[in-house]
PDB file of C-alpha atoms in Angstrom:
ATOM      1  CA  MET A 119      -1.984   8.420  16.992  1.00 40.00           C
ATOM      2  CA  LEU A 120      -5.764   8.874  16.106  1.00 38.00           C
ATOM      3  CA  ASN A 121      -4.458   9.911  12.379  1.00 42.00           C
ATOM      4  CA  LYS A 122      -2.335   6.803  12.123  1.00 45.00           C
ATOM      5  CA  ILE A 123      -5.162   4.572  12.922  1.00 38.00           C
ATOM      6  CA  PHE A 124      -7.192   6.103  10.338  1.00 40.00           C
ATOM      7  CA  LEU A 125      -4.992   5.928   7.470  1.00 41.00           C
ATOM      8  CA  PHE A 126      -3.457   2.392   8.355  1.00 43.00           C
ATOM      9  CA  SER A 127      -7.118   1.182   8.271  1.00 40.00           C
ATOM     10  CA  PHE A 128      -6.635   2.010   4.373  1.00 41.00           C
ATOM     11  CA  PHE A 129      -4.253  -0.030   4.336  1.00 44.00           C
ATOM     12  CA  LEU A 130      -5.319  -3.601   5.378  1.00 40.00           C
ATOM     13  CA  ILE A 131      -8.842  -3.838   3.371  1.00 42.00           C
ATOM     14  CA  PRO A 132      -8.054  -4.763  -0.206  1.00 47.00           C
ATOM     15  CA  LEU A 133      -7.057  -8.313   0.601  1.00 43.00           C
ATOM     16  CA  SER A 134     -10.068  -8.946   2.722  1.00 36.00           C
ATOM     17  CA  ALA A 135     -12.441  -7.157  -0.019  1.00 44.00           C
ATOM     18  CA  ILE A 136     -11.139  -9.066  -2.670  1.00 43.00           C
ATOM     19  CA  ALA A 137     -10.801 -12.549  -1.192  1.00 46.00           C
ATOM     20  CA  ASP A 138     -14.524 -12.844  -1.534  1.00 47.00           C
ATOM     21  CA  GLU A 139     -14.465 -13.657  -5.019  1.00 43.00           C
ATOM     22  CA  ASN A 140     -11.885 -15.814  -7.214  1.00 40.00           C
ATOM     23  CA  GLN A 141     -11.762 -12.815  -9.792  1.00 43.00           C
ATOM     24  CA  PRO A 142     -12.026  -9.220  -8.304  1.00 46.00           C
ATOM     25  CA  ALA A 143     -12.430  -7.862 -11.799  1.00 42.00           C
ATOM     26  CA  LEU A 144     -16.139  -9.713 -12.282  1.00 45.00           C
ATOM     27  CA  LYS A 145     -16.736  -8.883  -8.307  1.00 50.00           C
ATOM     28  CA  LYS A 146     -20.447  -8.513  -7.717  1.00 55.00           C
ATOM     29  CA  PRO A 147     -22.023  -6.272  -4.717  1.00 57.00           C
ATOM     30  CA  THR A 148     -21.155  -6.893  -1.485  1.00 65.00           C
ATOM     31  CA  GLY A 149     -22.387  -4.556   0.846  1.00 77.00           C
ATOM     32  CA  PHE A 150     -20.485  -3.538   3.726  1.00 86.00           C
ATOM     33  CA  SER A 151     -17.760  -5.318   5.847  1.00 89.00           C
ATOM     34  CA  ALA A 152     -15.988  -3.969   9.171  1.00 88.00           C
ATOM     35  CA  GLY A 153     -13.634  -5.881  11.550  1.00 89.00           C
ATOM     36  CA  LEU A 154     -10.101  -4.967  13.505  1.00 88.00           C
ATOM     37  CA  GLY A 155      -6.595  -5.865  12.492  1.00 86.00           C
ATOM     38  CA  ILE A 156      -2.880  -4.931  13.208  1.00 86.00           C
ATOM     39  CA  VAL A 157      -0.162  -3.540  10.606  1.00 82.00           C
ATOM     40  CA  GLY A 158       3.048  -3.706  10.982  1.00 83.00           C
ATOM     41  CA  SER A 159       6.535  -2.052   9.335  1.00 85.00           C
ATOM     42  CA  SER A 160       9.979  -2.944   9.562  1.00 86.00           C
ATOM     43  CA  GLY A 161      10.356   0.673   8.932  1.00 84.00           C
ATOM     44  CA  LEU A 162      12.977   2.639   6.100  1.00 88.00           C
ATOM     45  CA  TYR A 163      14.643   5.546   7.352  1.00 91.00           C
ATOM     46  CA  ILE A 164      17.496   5.727   9.435  1.00 92.00           C
ATOM     47  CA  GLY A 165      16.643   4.998  13.195  1.00 87.00           C
ATOM     48  CA  GLU A 166      12.705   4.092  12.439  1.00 87.00           C
ATOM     49  CA  ASP A 167      11.725   1.017  14.310  1.00 80.00           C
ATOM     50  CA  THR A 168       9.279  -1.780  13.316  1.00 79.00           C
ATOM     51  CA  ASN A 169       6.092  -0.692  14.643  1.00 75.00           C
ATOM     52  CA  LEU A 170       2.685  -2.797  14.934  1.00 78.00           C
ATOM     53  CA  THR A 171      -0.695  -0.365  14.992  1.00 78.00           C
ATOM     54  CA  PRO A 172      -4.015  -1.913  15.595  1.00 83.00           C
ATOM     55  CA  ILE A 173      -6.622  -0.437  13.433  1.00 78.00           C
ATOM     56  CA  PRO A 174     -10.218  -0.021  12.347  1.00 82.00           C
ATOM     57  CA  LEU A 175     -11.227  -2.230   8.917  1.00 83.00           C
ATOM     58  CA  LEU A 176     -13.760  -1.011   6.572  1.00 83.00           C
ATOM     59  CA  SER A 177     -14.627  -1.590   3.314  1.00 86.00           C
ATOM     60  CA  TYR A 178     -17.498  -1.256   0.654  1.00 89.00           C
ATOM     61  CA  GLU A 179     -19.225  -2.956  -2.392  1.00 87.00           C
ATOM     62  CA  GLY A 180     -21.638  -1.271  -4.389  1.00 89.00           C
ATOM     63  CA  GLU A 181     -22.749  -1.203  -7.729  1.00 87.00           C
ATOM     64  CA  ARG A 182     -21.268   2.072  -8.692  1.00 91.00           C
ATOM     65  CA  PHE A 183     -19.178   2.908  -6.088  1.00 92.00           C
ATOM     66  CA  PHE A 184     -16.306   1.106  -3.569  1.00 90.00           C
ATOM     67  CA  LEU A 185     -14.140   1.650  -0.788  1.00 87.00           C
ATOM     68  CA  ARG A 186     -11.266  -1.116  -0.765  1.00 81.00           C
ATOM     69  CA  GLY A 187      -9.316   0.001   2.531  1.00 73.00           C
ATOM     70  CA  LEU A 188      -6.057   1.970   0.694  1.00 72.00           C
ATOM     71  CA  TYR A 189      -8.867   3.014  -2.126  1.00 83.00           C
ATOM     72  CA  GLY A 190     -12.209   3.944  -3.041  1.00 89.00           C
ATOM     73  CA  GLY A 191     -13.829   4.987  -6.733  1.00 93.00           C
ATOM     74  CA  MET A 192     -16.128   4.728  -9.411  1.00 95.00           C
ATOM     75  CA  LYS A 193     -17.086   1.968 -11.743  1.00 94.00           C
ATOM     76  CA  PHE A 194     -16.241   3.480 -15.063  1.00 96.00           C
ATOM     77  CA  TYR A 195     -16.600   0.206 -17.586  1.00 95.00           C
ATOM     78  CA  LYS A 196     -16.993  -3.494 -16.694  1.00 91.00           C
ATOM     79  CA  ASN A 197     -17.152  -6.783 -18.595  1.00 92.00           C
ATOM     80  CA  GLU A 198     -16.214 -10.096 -18.808  1.00 88.00           C
ATOM     81  CA  LEU A 199     -12.677  -9.341 -18.934  1.00 92.00           C
ATOM     82  CA  PHE A 200     -11.473  -5.841 -18.113  1.00 95.00           C
ATOM     83  CA  THR A 201     -12.590  -3.160 -15.799  1.00 94.00           C
ATOM     84  CA  LEU A 202     -11.887   0.501 -15.374  1.00 96.00           C
ATOM     85  CA  ASN A 203     -12.303   2.706 -12.522  1.00 95.00           C
ATOM     86  CA  GLY A 204     -11.835   5.859 -11.288  1.00 96.00           C
ATOM     87  CA  ILE A 205      -9.917   6.124  -7.927  1.00 94.00           C
ATOM     88  CA  VAL A 206      -8.493   8.338  -4.936  1.00 93.00           C
ATOM     89  CA  SER A 207      -6.002   6.730  -3.295  1.00 86.00           C
ATOM     90  CA  VAL A 208      -4.206   7.473  -0.178  1.00 81.00           C
ATOM     91  CA  ASN A 209      -0.262   7.179  -0.514  1.00 81.00           C
ATOM     92  CA  MET A 210       1.247   5.826   2.638  1.00 75.00           C
ATOM     93  CA  ASN A 211       4.865   6.713   2.152  1.00 81.00           C
ATOM     94  CA  LYS A 212       5.927   8.859   5.116  1.00 83.00           C
ATOM     95  CA  LEU A 213       8.659  10.038   7.403  1.00 86.00           C
ATOM     96  CA  ASP A 214       7.810  11.147  11.018  1.00 88.00           C
ATOM     97  CA  VAL A 215      11.222  12.106  12.431  1.00 92.00           C
ATOM     98  CA  ASP A 216       9.799  12.685  16.021  1.00 90.00           C
ATOM     99  CA  ASP A 217       9.635   8.939  15.422  1.00 86.00           C
ATOM    100  CA  LEU A 218      13.520   8.367  14.873  1.00 90.00           C
ATOM    101  CA  ASN A 219      15.953   7.088  17.488  1.00 89.00           C
ATOM    102  CA  GLU A 220      18.321   9.964  18.306  1.00 91.00           C
ATOM    103  CA  SER A 221      20.991   7.639  18.961  1.00 91.00           C
ATOM    104  CA  LYS A 222      20.720   5.843  15.515  1.00 90.00           C
ATOM    105  CA  LEU A 223      20.680   9.213  13.676  1.00 92.00           C
ATOM    106  CA  ALA A 224      24.361  10.186  15.377  1.00 92.00           C
ATOM    107  CA  GLU A 225      25.636   6.939  14.607  1.00 90.00           C
ATOM    108  CA  LYS A 226      25.225   8.523  11.008  1.00 90.00           C
ATOM    109  CA  ASN A 227      26.142  11.991  11.707  1.00 92.00           C
ATOM    110  CA  LEU A 228      22.477  13.450  11.226  1.00 93.00           C
ATOM    111  CA  THR A 229      20.082  14.840  14.116  1.00 93.00           C
ATOM    112  CA  LYS A 230      16.126  15.360  13.882  1.00 93.00           C
ATOM    113  CA  MET A 231      16.404  18.803  13.889  1.00 94.00           C
ATOM    114  CA  GLN A 232      18.484  18.706  10.549  1.00 95.00           C
ATOM    115  CA  LEU A 233      15.519  16.466   8.858  1.00 95.00           C
ATOM    116  CA  GLU A 234      12.109  17.277   8.167  1.00 93.00           C
ATOM    117  CA  ASP A 235       9.006  15.195   7.462  1.00 93.00           C
ATOM    118  CA  ARG A 236       7.769  13.206   4.475  1.00 90.00           C
ATOM    119  CA  ASP A 237       3.381  13.443   4.427  1.00 85.00           C
ATOM    120  CA  ILE A 238       1.039  11.039   3.940  1.00 82.00           C
ATOM    121  CA  SER A 239      -0.754  12.236   1.087  1.00 85.00           C
ATOM    122  CA  ALA A 240      -3.722  11.577  -1.681  1.00 89.00           C
ATOM    123  CA  ASP A 241      -3.481  10.660  -5.226  1.00 93.00           C
ATOM    124  CA  ILE A 242      -5.948  10.489  -7.697  1.00 95.00           C
ATOM    125  CA  GLY A 243      -6.132   8.221 -10.932  1.00 95.00           C
ATOM    126  CA  LEU A 244      -7.297   5.506 -12.974  1.00 96.00           C
ATOM    127  CA  GLU A 245      -7.483   1.723 -12.294  1.00 95.00           C
ATOM    128  CA  ALA A 246      -7.353  -1.153 -15.401  1.00 96.00           C
ATOM    129  CA  ILE A 247      -7.984  -4.605 -14.128  1.00 94.00           C
ATOM    130  CA  VAL A 248      -7.757  -7.214 -16.822  1.00 95.00           C
ATOM    131  CA  LYS A 249      -8.735 -10.930 -16.200  1.00 91.00           C
ATOM    132  CA  ALA A 250      -5.787 -13.213 -17.768  1.00 85.00           C
ATOM    133  CA  PRO A 251      -5.807 -16.943 -18.112  1.00 84.00           C
ATOM    134  CA  TYR A 252      -4.379 -17.444 -14.489  1.00 87.00           C
ATOM    135  CA  GLY A 253      -5.006 -14.740 -12.312  1.00 91.00           C
ATOM    136  CA  ILE A 254      -5.524 -10.772 -12.173  1.00 93.00           C
ATOM    137  CA  ILE A 255      -3.123  -7.847 -13.906  1.00 94.00           C
ATOM    138  CA  SER A 256      -4.128  -4.208 -12.280  1.00 94.00           C
ATOM    139  CA  VAL A 257      -2.214  -1.241 -13.299  1.00 95.00           C
ATOM    140  CA  HIS A 258      -2.631   2.164 -11.163  1.00 94.00           C
ATOM    141  CA  ALA A 259      -1.981   5.311 -12.736  1.00 95.00           C
ATOM    142  CA  LEU A 260      -1.680   7.921  -9.735  1.00 94.00           C
ATOM    143  CA  GLN A 261      -1.035  11.616  -9.942  1.00 93.00           C
ATOM    144  CA  ASP A 262      -0.543  13.049  -5.900  1.00 92.00           C
ATOM    145  CA  ILE A 263      -3.297  15.820  -4.944  1.00 91.00           C
ATOM    146  CA  GLY A 264      -2.296  16.309  -1.413  1.00 84.00           C
ATOM    147  CA  ASN A 265       0.443  19.225  -2.317  1.00 81.00           C
ATOM    148  CA  ALA A 266       3.216  16.106  -0.915  1.00 84.00           C
ATOM    149  CA  SER A 267       5.212  15.384  -3.864  1.00 86.00           C
ATOM    150  CA  ASP A 268       3.176  16.728  -6.371  1.00 85.00           C
ATOM    151  CA  ALA A 269       3.991  13.994  -8.581  1.00 89.00           C
ATOM    152  CA  ALA A 270       2.941  10.666 -10.369  1.00 92.00           C
ATOM    153  CA  GLU A 271       3.305   7.178 -10.037  1.00 94.00           C
ATOM    154  CA  LEU A 272       2.814   3.945 -12.000  1.00 95.00           C
ATOM    155  CA  LYS A 273       1.737   0.565 -10.119  1.00 94.00           C
ATOM    156  CA  ALA A 274       1.614  -2.915 -12.094  1.00 95.00           C
ATOM    157  CA  ASP A 275       0.526  -6.490 -10.295  1.00 93.00           C
ATOM    158  CA  TYR A 276      -0.068  -9.603 -10.920  1.00 94.00           C
ATOM    159  CA  GLN A 277      -2.266 -11.609  -8.317  1.00 93.00           C
ATOM    160  CA  TYR A 278      -3.249 -14.928  -8.456  1.00 92.00           C
ATOM    161  CA  PHE A 279      -6.111 -16.388  -6.182  1.00 90.00           C
ATOM    162  CA  TRP A 280      -5.097 -20.011  -5.063  1.00 91.00           C
ATOM    163  CA  ARG A 281      -8.455 -21.732  -3.696  1.00 90.00           C
ATOM    164  CA  LEU A 282      -7.500 -24.379  -1.476  1.00 92.00           C
ATOM    165  CA  ASN A 283     -10.609 -25.504  -0.225  1.00 91.00           C
ATOM    166  CA  ASN A 284     -14.242 -23.819   1.027  1.00 89.00           C
ATOM    167  CA  GLN A 285     -12.200 -21.960   3.682  1.00 92.00           C
ATOM    168  CA  TRP A 286      -8.720 -21.324   2.748  1.00 94.00           C
ATOM    169  CA  THR A 287      -7.622 -18.817  -0.720  1.00 93.00           C
ATOM    170  CA  VAL A 288      -3.980 -18.029  -1.044  1.00 94.00           C
ATOM    171  CA  ILE A 289      -3.221 -15.117  -3.023  1.00 93.00           C
ATOM    172  CA  PRO A 290       0.799 -14.877  -4.262  1.00 95.00           C
ATOM    173  CA  ASN A 291       1.159 -11.570  -5.769  1.00 94.00           C
ATOM    174  CA  VAL A 292       4.519  -9.957  -7.685  1.00 96.00           C
ATOM    175  CA  GLY A 293       4.514  -6.189  -8.875  1.00 96.00           C
ATOM    176  CA  MET A 294       6.191  -3.023  -9.399  1.00 96.00           C
ATOM    177  CA  GLU A 295       6.049   0.616  -8.445  1.00 95.00           C
ATOM    178  CA  TRP A 296       7.671   3.155 -10.668  1.00 96.00           C
ATOM    179  CA  LEU A 297       7.844   6.829  -9.211  1.00 95.00           C
ATOM    180  CA  SER A 298       8.853   9.725 -11.222  1.00 95.00           C
ATOM    181  CA  ASP A 299      11.626  12.209 -10.846  1.00 95.00           C
ATOM    182  CA  SER A 300       9.431  14.329  -7.978  1.00 94.00           C
ATOM    183  CA  ARG A 301       7.906  11.463  -6.508  1.00 93.00           C
ATOM    184  CA  ALA A 302      11.203   9.462  -5.672  1.00 94.00           C
ATOM    185  CA  ASN A 303      12.958  12.649  -4.601  1.00 95.00           C
ATOM    186  CA  TYR A 304      10.622  13.969  -2.458  1.00 93.00           C
ATOM    187  CA  TYR A 305      10.298  10.491  -0.207  1.00 93.00           C
ATOM    188  CA  TYR A 306      14.321   8.804  -0.846  1.00 93.00           C
ATOM    189  CA  GLY A 307      16.134  11.904  -1.363  1.00 95.00           C
ATOM    190  CA  THR A 308      16.920  15.116   0.627  1.00 95.00           C
ATOM    191  CA  LEU A 309      15.243  18.109   0.415  1.00 94.00           C
ATOM    192  CA  ASP A 310      16.715  21.676   0.094  1.00 94.00           C
ATOM    193  CA  ARG A 311      15.850  22.707   3.662  1.00 93.00           C
ATOM    194  CA  GLU A 312      17.748  19.534   4.499  1.00 95.00           C
ATOM    195  CA  VAL A 313      20.913  20.366   2.883  1.00 96.00           C
ATOM    196  CA  ALA A 314      20.854  23.746   3.881  1.00 95.00           C
ATOM    197  CA  GLN A 315      20.993  22.319   7.544  1.00 94.00           C
ATOM    198  CA  GLY A 316      24.046  20.344   6.751  1.00 94.00           C
ATOM    199  CA  VAL A 317      22.543  16.891   4.803  1.00 94.00           C
ATOM    200  CA  ALA A 318      24.187  15.472   2.261  1.00 94.00           C
ATOM    201  CA  ALA A 319      22.576  16.238  -0.868  1.00 96.00           C
ATOM    202  CA  TYR A 320      20.861  13.375  -2.538  1.00 96.00           C
ATOM    203  CA  LYS A 321      18.383  12.719  -5.973  1.00 96.00           C
ATOM    204  CA  PRO A 322      17.542   9.361  -7.017  1.00 95.00           C
ATOM    205  CA  ASN A 323      15.302  10.492  -9.625  1.00 95.00           C
ATOM    206  CA  SER A 324      12.927   8.420 -11.399  1.00 96.00           C
ATOM    207  CA  LEU A 325      13.239   4.772 -10.166  1.00 95.00           C
ATOM    208  CA  ILE A 326      11.169   1.302  -9.891  1.00 97.00           C
ATOM    209  CA  ILE A 327      10.899  -0.716  -7.066  1.00 96.00           C
ATOM    210  CA  PRO A 328       9.923  -4.416  -7.160  1.00 97.00           C
ATOM    211  CA  TYR A 329       7.972  -6.323  -4.755  1.00 96.00           C
ATOM    212  CA  LEU A 330       6.531  -9.899  -3.985  1.00 96.00           C
ATOM    213  CA  SER A 331       3.273 -10.402  -1.402  1.00 94.00           C
ATOM    214  CA  LEU A 332       1.671 -13.466  -0.033  1.00 94.00           C
ATOM    215  CA  GLY A 333      -1.585 -13.111   1.092  1.00 93.00           C
ATOM    216  CA  ALA A 334      -4.526 -15.745   2.839  1.00 94.00           C
ATOM    217  CA  SER A 335      -8.054 -15.784   3.448  1.00 92.00           C
ATOM    218  CA  TYR A 336      -9.679 -18.069   5.957  1.00 94.00           C
ATOM    219  CA  THR A 337     -13.189 -17.755   5.953  1.00 93.00           C
ATOM    220  CA  LEU A 338     -14.705 -18.883   9.552  1.00 92.00           C
ATOM    221  CA  ASN A 339     -18.627 -19.082   8.561  1.00 91.00           C
ATOM    222  CA  GLN A 340     -20.702 -16.811   5.420  1.00 88.00           C
ATOM    223  CA  LYS A 341     -20.096 -13.534   7.775  1.00 90.00           C
ATOM    224  CA  ILE A 342     -16.307 -13.784   9.241  1.00 94.00           C
ATOM    225  CA  ARG A 343     -13.307 -13.796   7.395  1.00 91.00           C
ATOM    226  CA  VAL A 344      -9.596 -13.934   8.542  1.00 94.00           C
ATOM    227  CA  THR A 345      -7.024 -12.288   6.635  1.00 91.00           C
ATOM    228  CA  SER A 346      -3.429 -11.800   6.279  1.00 92.00           C
ATOM    229  CA  ALA A 347      -0.423 -10.828   4.270  1.00 92.00           C
ATOM    230  CA  VAL A 348       2.911 -10.112   4.320  1.00 93.00           C
ATOM    231  CA  THR A 349       4.496  -7.708   1.075  1.00 93.00           C
ATOM    232  CA  HIS A 350       8.442  -7.223   0.792  1.00 95.00           C
ATOM    233  CA  LYS A 351       9.912  -4.584  -1.450  1.00 95.00           C
ATOM    234  CA  PHE A 352      13.482  -4.584  -2.774  1.00 96.00           C
ATOM    235  CA  LEU A 353      15.034  -1.247  -2.857  1.00 95.00           C
ATOM    236  CA  PRO A 354      17.367  -0.116  -5.808  1.00 96.00           C
ATOM    237  CA  ASP A 355      20.538   0.864  -4.865  1.00 95.00           C
ATOM    238  CA  LYS A 356      19.440   4.504  -6.223  1.00 95.00           C
ATOM    239  CA  ILE A 357      17.313   4.521  -2.811  1.00 95.00           C
ATOM    240  CA  VAL A 358      19.889   2.544  -0.577  1.00 95.00           C
ATOM    241  CA  ASP A 359      22.519   5.045  -1.366  1.00 94.00           C
ATOM    242  CA  GLY A 360      20.405   7.915   0.269  1.00 94.00           C
ATOM    243  CA  PRO A 361      21.777   9.476   3.347  1.00 93.00           C
ATOM    244  CA  LEU A 362      18.551   8.935   4.775  1.00 93.00           C
ATOM    245  CA  ILE A 363      17.932   4.949   4.412  1.00 92.00           C
ATOM    246  CA  ASP A 364      20.051   2.010   6.173  1.00 86.00           C
ATOM    247  CA  LYS A 365      17.933  -0.675   4.769  1.00 89.00           C
ATOM    248  CA  ASP A 366      17.670  -2.473   0.993  1.00 92.00           C
ATOM    249  CA  SER A 367      14.088  -3.694   1.433  1.00 94.00           C
ATOM    250  CA  ILE A 368      11.354  -2.904   3.570  1.00 92.00           C
ATOM    251  CA  THR A 369       8.557  -5.713   4.610  1.00 92.00           C
ATOM    252  CA  ASN A 370       4.771  -4.656   5.451  1.00 89.00           C
ATOM    253  CA  PHE A 371       2.585  -6.996   7.319  1.00 88.00           C
ATOM    254  CA  PHE A 372      -1.058  -7.072   8.296  1.00 87.00           C
ATOM    255  CA  MET A 373      -3.737  -9.613  10.044  1.00 90.00           C
ATOM    256  CA  GLY A 374      -7.321  -8.785  10.757  1.00 90.00           C
ATOM    257  CA  ILE A 375     -10.740 -10.022  11.051  1.00 91.00           C
ATOM    258  CA  THR A 376     -13.927  -8.943   9.787  1.00 89.00           C
ATOM    259  CA  TYR A 377     -17.603  -8.674   9.952  1.00 92.00           C
ATOM    260  CA  LYS A 378     -19.490  -8.914   6.277  1.00 89.00           C
ATOM    261  CA  PHE A 379     -23.004  -6.946   6.987  1.00 87.00           C
TER     262      PHE A 379
END
C-alpha cells in the first residue's frame, strides 16, 4: 500500500505544477509545493476494479532541476520557443494479480495462478517542449531502465491553457503514446510463463494509444491551488483482442489541493 501511495503521488503533480503559468516552457523557478489528493482508475485487465487512492502531492521547480510529479529532471536548453530537458520518469503501467477478482477471471477461464504481475518501472529519456501559437506541444522519448519491459516509448501531446479569469484555468489536452514491440507485448500481451500455464499466446507488437484529457485549476489565493483532471485512453484493437483485457478504453482521474511555499 505504501508503495502505491508513493508512486501515485508522481501521477498527480504535472497539472498543479504547470497550471501556475500559461506557458510551462517559459516557466520561472517557483520553489516547492506540497499537498494532498486522490487518484483513481477505471481498471484495464480482466477482474480489475475501479479504485481510489489518497496520495501526497509534491513538486519542485528550480533554476536547473525540477520535479513535476510523474517525472523529474534537468533543464538542458531553454529559449522563448523551445525547451529541452533530460528526464527520469515513473512508468505507471502495472498489473497486480492479487488485486484481480477471481470470479471475473473464472468467467474467462483464467485463474490468478496462471498470471504474472506487470511491474511499475522507471524510464530515462528526453523531453522537448515547443511553444506553439495556441498552446504547448511536448514530446517524450523514453527507455525503460527498471528491468520491466526493457523497451522504448514515445509520447506526444498538445495542451491549450485557457485562462477564464484570475482564478480558473482550463487545460484541454490531446495526445498519443507509441509503444515498441517489447513494451506493448509486456503490458498487453501474454508472457512465456503464462503461456506455459495455459493462457493463450498473444503479442500485439508495436501500437499507438490516442488519448484526450481535460484539466482544471482553481486558485484560492497566492498559496493554495485546487487541481483536477480526467484522462481517457482509447485502446486499439491490438490491445482489446488480448486475452487479459476486457475493456476498449481506460479512464484515469484525480483531484488535489496544494500549498506553494
